[in-house]
Amino acid sequence: MGTAEFELISRIAARIAARGDVALGIGDDAALLEVPPGMQLVVTADTLNAGVHFPENTRAADIGWKSLAVNLSDLAAMGAKPAWCTLSLSLPQGEQGW
């Protein structure tokens, strides 16, 4: 993990609120979530690719918005109530604007 990756994780972490049902969250290799008894967990993860799902020059914020929107749509199709989200990124080297 390079320095730029840790910097990006820190920037994202600073913008999200802590939740009592997240035992282990951002910055680790996996999340540990406290699912309430009697509840089921619905998980979705759609991958978006530059040049396929959005133009190459799309702003990072717009890509993030679209990524969340398509995954929330999947949850809605299952009748699920969103509680958490995960993020997985593949970024080109040296993109300081990200």
JSON list of C-alpha atoms in Angstrom, two decimals:
[
{"chain": "A", "resi": 1, "resn": "MET", "atom": "CA", "xyz": [0.00, 0.00, 0.00]},
{"chain": "A", "resi": 2, "resn": "GLY", "atom": "CA", "xyz": [1.58, 3.28, -1.08]},
{"chain": "A", "resi": 3, "resn": "THR", "atom": "CA", "xyz": [1.54, 6.62, 0.69]},
{"chain": "A", "resi": 4, "resn": "ALA", "atom": "CA", "xyz": [-1.03, 7.99, -1.77]},
{"chain": "A", "resi": 5, "resn": "GLU", "atom": "CA", "xyz": [-3.39, 5.14, -0.91]},
{"chain": "A", "resi": 6, "resn": "PHE", "atom": "CA", "xyz": [-3.17, 5.89, 2.83]},
{"chain": "A", "resi": 7, "resn": "GLU", "atom": "CA", "xyz": [-3.74, 9.58, 2.10]},
{"chain": "A", "resi": 8, "resn": "LEU", "atom": "CA", "xyz": [-6.89, 8.78, 0.11]},
{"chain": "A", "resi": 9, "resn": "ILE", "atom": "CA", "xyz": [-8.17, 6.48, 2.86]},
{"chain": "A", "resi": 10, "resn": "SER", "atom": "CA", "xyz": [-7.59, 9.27, 5.42]},
{"chain": "A", "resi": 11, "resn": "ARG", "atom": "CA", "xyz": [-9.44, 11.79, 3.25]},
{"chain": "A", "resi": 12, "resn": "ILE", "atom": "CA", "xyz": [-12.43, 9.48, 2.87]},
{"chain": "A", "resi": 13, "resn": "ALA", "atom": "CA", "xyz": [-12.45, 8.51, 6.57]},
{"chain": "A", "resi": 14, "resn": "ALA", "atom": "CA", "xyz": [-12.52, 12.18, 7.58]},
{"chain": "A", "resi": 15, "resn": "ARG", "atom": "CA", "xyz": [-15.77, 12.64, 5.65]},
{"chain": "A", "resi": 16, "resn": "ILE", "atom": "CA", "xyz": [-17.77, 9.75, 7.08]},
{"chain": "A", "resi": 17, "resn": "ALA", "atom": "CA", "xyz": [-19.47, 9.46, 10.45]},
{"chain": "A", "resi": 18, "resn": "ALA", "atom": "CA", "xyz": [-18.75, 6.65, 12.90]},
{"chain": "A", "resi": 19, "resn": "ARG", "atom": "CA", "xyz": [-21.55, 4.14, 13.45]},
{"chain": "A", "resi": 20, "resn": "GLY", "atom": "CA", "xyz": [-22.08, 1.88, 16.44]},
{"chain": "A", "resi": 21, "resn": "ASP", "atom": "CA", "xyz": [-22.87, -1.08, 14.20]},
{"chain": "A", "resi": 22, "resn": "VAL", "atom": "CA", "xyz": [-19.48, -0.91, 12.45]},
{"chain": "A", "resi": 23, "resn": "ALA", "atom": "CA", "xyz": [-17.03, -2.79, 14.67]},
{"chain": "A", "resi": 24, "resn": "LEU", "atom": "CA", "xyz": [-14.16, -2.46, 12.16]},
{"chain": "A", "resi": 25, "resn": "GLY", "atom": "CA", "xyz": [-14.44, -0.11, 9.22]},
{"chain": "A", "resi": 26, "resn": "ILE", "atom": "CA", "xyz": [-12.42, 1.89, 6.74]},
{"chain": "A", "resi": 27, "resn": "GLY", "atom": "CA", "xyz": [-8.69, 1.34, 6.44]},
{"chain": "A", "resi": 28, "resn": "ASP", "atom": "CA", "xyz": [-8.59, -2.40, 7.03]},
{"chain": "A", "resi": 29, "resn": "ASP", "atom": "CA", "xyz": [-8.78, -5.26, 4.55]},
{"chain": "A", "resi": 30, "resn": "ALA", "atom": "CA", "xyz": [-12.39, -6.04, 5.42]},
{"chain": "A", "resi": 31, "resn": "ALA", "atom": "CA", "xyz": [-15.26, -4.62, 7.44]},
{"chain": "A", "resi": 32, "resn": "LEU", "atom": "CA", "xyz": [-16.81, -6.14, 10.55]},
{"chain": "A", "resi": 33, "resn": "LEU", "atom": "CA", "xyz": [-20.48, -5.24, 10.87]},
{"chain": "A", "resi": 34, "resn": "GLU", "atom": "CA", "xyz": [-22.95, -5.87, 13.67]},
{"chain": "A", "resi": 35, "resn": "VAL", "atom": "CA", "xyz": [-26.11, -7.15, 11.94]},
{"chain": "A", "resi": 36, "resn": "PRO", "atom": "CA", "xyz": [-29.11, -6.95, 14.29]},
{"chain": "A", "resi": 37, "resn": "PRO", "atom": "CA", "xyz": [-30.58, -10.31, 15.39]},
{"chain": "A", "resi": 38, "resn": "GLY", "atom": "CA", "xyz": [-33.34, -11.51, 13.10]},
{"chain": "A", "resi": 39, "resn": "MET", "atom": "CA", "xyz": [-32.13, -9.37, 10.20]},
{"chain": "A", "resi": 40, "resn": "GLN", "atom": "CA", "xyz": [-30.59, -10.52, 6.93]},
{"chain": "A", "resi": 41, "resn": "LEU", "atom": "CA", "xyz": [-27.73, -8.82, 5.10]},
{"chain": "A", "resi": 42, "resn": "VAL", "atom": "CA", "xyz": [-28.04, -8.02, 1.38]},
{"chain": "A", "resi": 43, "resn": "VAL", "atom": "CA", "xyz": [-24.71, -7.26, -0.32]},
{"chain": "A", "resi": 44, "resn": "THR", "atom": "CA", "xyz": [-24.06, -5.86, -3.79]},
{"chain": "A", "resi": 45, "resn": "ALA", "atom": "CA", "xyz": [-20.94, -4.65, -5.60]},
{"chain": "A", "resi": 46, "resn": "ASP", "atom": "CA", "xyz": [-21.19, -3.40, -9.18]},
{"chain": "A", "resi": 47, "resn": "THR", "atom": "CA", "xyz": [-17.91, -2.46, -10.86]},
{"chain": "A", "resi": 48, "resn": "LEU", "atom": "CA", "xyz": [-17.82, 0.65, -13.04]},
{"chain": "A", "resi": 49, "resn": "ASN", "atom": "CA", "xyz": [-15.10, 0.99, -15.68]},
{"chain": "A", "resi": 50, "resn": "ALA", "atom": "CA", "xyz": [-13.80, 4.15, -17.34]},
{"chain": "A", "resi": 51, "resn": "GLY", "atom": "CA", "xyz": [-14.69, 4.25, -21.01]},
{"chain": "A", "resi": 52, "resn": "VAL", "atom": "CA", "xyz": [-17.49, 1.72, -20.48]},
{"chain": "A", "resi": 53, "resn": "HIS", "atom": "CA", "xyz": [-19.75, 3.05, -17.71]},
{"chain": "A", "resi": 54, "resn": "PHE", "atom": "CA", "xyz": [-18.56, 6.68, -17.78]},
{"chain": "A", "resi": 55, "resn": "PRO", "atom": "CA", "xyz": [-16.30, 8.83, -20.01]},
{"chain": "A", "resi": 56, "resn": "GLU", "atom": "CA", "xyz": [-12.56, 8.83, -19.23]},
{"chain": "A", "resi": 57, "resn": "ASN", "atom": "CA", "xyz": [-12.60, 12.50, -18.13]},
{"chain": "A", "resi": 58, "resn": "THR", "atom": "CA", "xyz": [-15.47, 12.17, -15.62]},
{"chain": "A", "resi": 59, "resn": "ARG", "atom": "CA", "xyz": [-14.89, 13.91, -12.26]},
{"chain": "A", "resi": 60, "resn": "ALA", "atom": "CA", "xyz": [-14.16, 11.66, -9.28]},
{"chain": "A", "resi": 61, "resn": "ALA", "atom": "CA", "xyz": [-17.21, 12.95, -7.39]},
{"chain": "A", "resi": 62, "resn": "ASP", "atom": "CA", "xyz": [-19.48, 12.07, -10.31]},
{"chain": "A", "resi": 63, "resn": "ILE", "atom": "CA", "xyz": [-18.03, 8.55, -10.55]},
{"chain": "A", "resi": 64, "resn": "GLY", "atom": "CA", "xyz": [-18.56, 8.08, -6.82]},
{"chain": "A", "resi": 65, "resn": "TRP", "atom": "CA", "xyz": [-22.15, 9.31, -7.07]},
{"chain": "A", "resi": 66, "resn": "LYS", "atom": "CA", "xyz": [-22.93, 6.99, -9.98]},
{"chain": "A", "resi": 67, "resn": "SER", "atom": "CA", "xyz": [-21.27, 4.02, -8.28]},
{"chain": "A", "resi": 68, "resn": "LEU", "atom": "CA", "xyz": [-23.37, 4.51, -5.16]},
{"chain": "A", "resi": 69, "resn": "ALA", "atom": "CA", "xyz": [-26.54, 5.10, -7.21]},
{"chain": "A", "resi": 70, "resn": "VAL", "atom": "CA", "xyz": [-26.27, 1.88, -9.24]},
{"chain": "A", "resi": 71, "resn": "ASN", "atom": "CA", "xyz": [-25.59, -0.17, -6.11]},
{"chain": "A", "resi": 72, "resn": "LEU", "atom": "CA", "xyz": [-28.43, 1.46, -4.18]},
{"chain": "A", "resi": 73, "resn": "SER", "atom": "CA", "xyz": [-30.67, 0.61, -7.13]},
{"chain": "A", "resi": 74, "resn": "ASP", "atom": "CA", "xyz": [-29.68, -3.05, -6.76]},
{"chain": "A", "resi": 75, "resn": "LEU", "atom": "CA", "xyz": [-30.61, -2.93, -3.06]},
{"chain": "A", "resi": 76, "resn": "ALA", "atom": "CA", "xyz": [-33.95, -1.29, -3.85]},
{"chain": "A", "resi": 77, "resn": "ALA", "atom": "CA", "xyz": [-34.68, -4.05, -6.37]},
{"chain": "A", "resi": 78, "resn": "MET", "atom": "CA", "xyz": [-34.24, -6.56, -3.53]},
{"chain": "A", "resi": 79, "resn": "GLY", "atom": "CA", "xyz": [-36.44, -4.53, -1.16]},
{"chain": "A", "resi": 80, "resn": "ALA", "atom": "CA", "xyz": [-33.47, -3.89, 1.13]},
{"chain": "A", "resi": 81, "resn": "LYS", "atom": "CA", "xyz": [-32.91, -0.89, 3.39]},
{"chain": "A", "resi": 82, "resn": "PRO", "atom": "CA", "xyz": [-29.36, 0.51, 2.89]},
{"chain": "A", "resi": 83, "resn": "ALA", "atom": "CA", "xyz": [-27.25, 0.65, 6.04]},
{"chain": "A", "resi": 84, "resn": "TRP", "atom": "CA", "xyz": [-23.60, 0.50, 4.94]},
{"chain": "A", "resi": 85, "resn": "CYS", "atom": "CA", "xyz": [-21.52, 0.80, 1.79]},
{"chain": "A", "resi": 86, "resn": "THR", "atom": "CA", "xyz": [-18.13, -0.49, 0.72]},
{"chain": "A", "resi": 87, "resn": "LEU", "atom": "CA", "xyz": [-15.67, 1.04, -1.72]},
{"chain": "A", "resi": 88, "resn": "SER", "atom": "CA", "xyz": [-13.15, -0.63, -3.98]},
{"chain": "A", "resi": 89, "resn": "LEU", "atom": "CA", "xyz": [-11.04, 1.48, -6.33]},
{"chain": "A", "resi": 90, "resn": "SER", "atom": "CA", "xyz": [-8.58, 0.86, -9.14]},
{"chain": "A", "resi": 91, "resn": "LEU", "atom": "CA", "xyz": [-6.91, 4.16, -9.93]},
{"chain": "A", "resi": 92, "resn": "PRO", "atom": "CA", "xyz": [-4.16, 5.14, -12.35]},
{"chain": "A", "resi": 93, "resn": "GLN", "atom": "CA", "xyz": [-0.81, 6.15, -10.85]},
{"chain": "A", "resi": 94, "resn": "GLY", "atom": "CA", "xyz": [-0.13, 9.80, -10.08]},
{"chain": "A", "resi": 95, "resn": "GLU", "atom": "CA", "xyz": [-3.68, 11.16, -10.10]},
{"chain": "A", "resi": 96, "resn": "GLN", "atom": "CA", "xyz": [-3.31, 13.89, -7.46]},
{"chain": "A", "resi": 97, "resn": "GLY", "atom": "CA", "xyz": [-6.80, 15.26, -8.20]},
{"chain": "A", "resi": 98, "resn": "TRP", "atom": "CA", "xyz": [-8.27, 12.11, -6.71]}
]
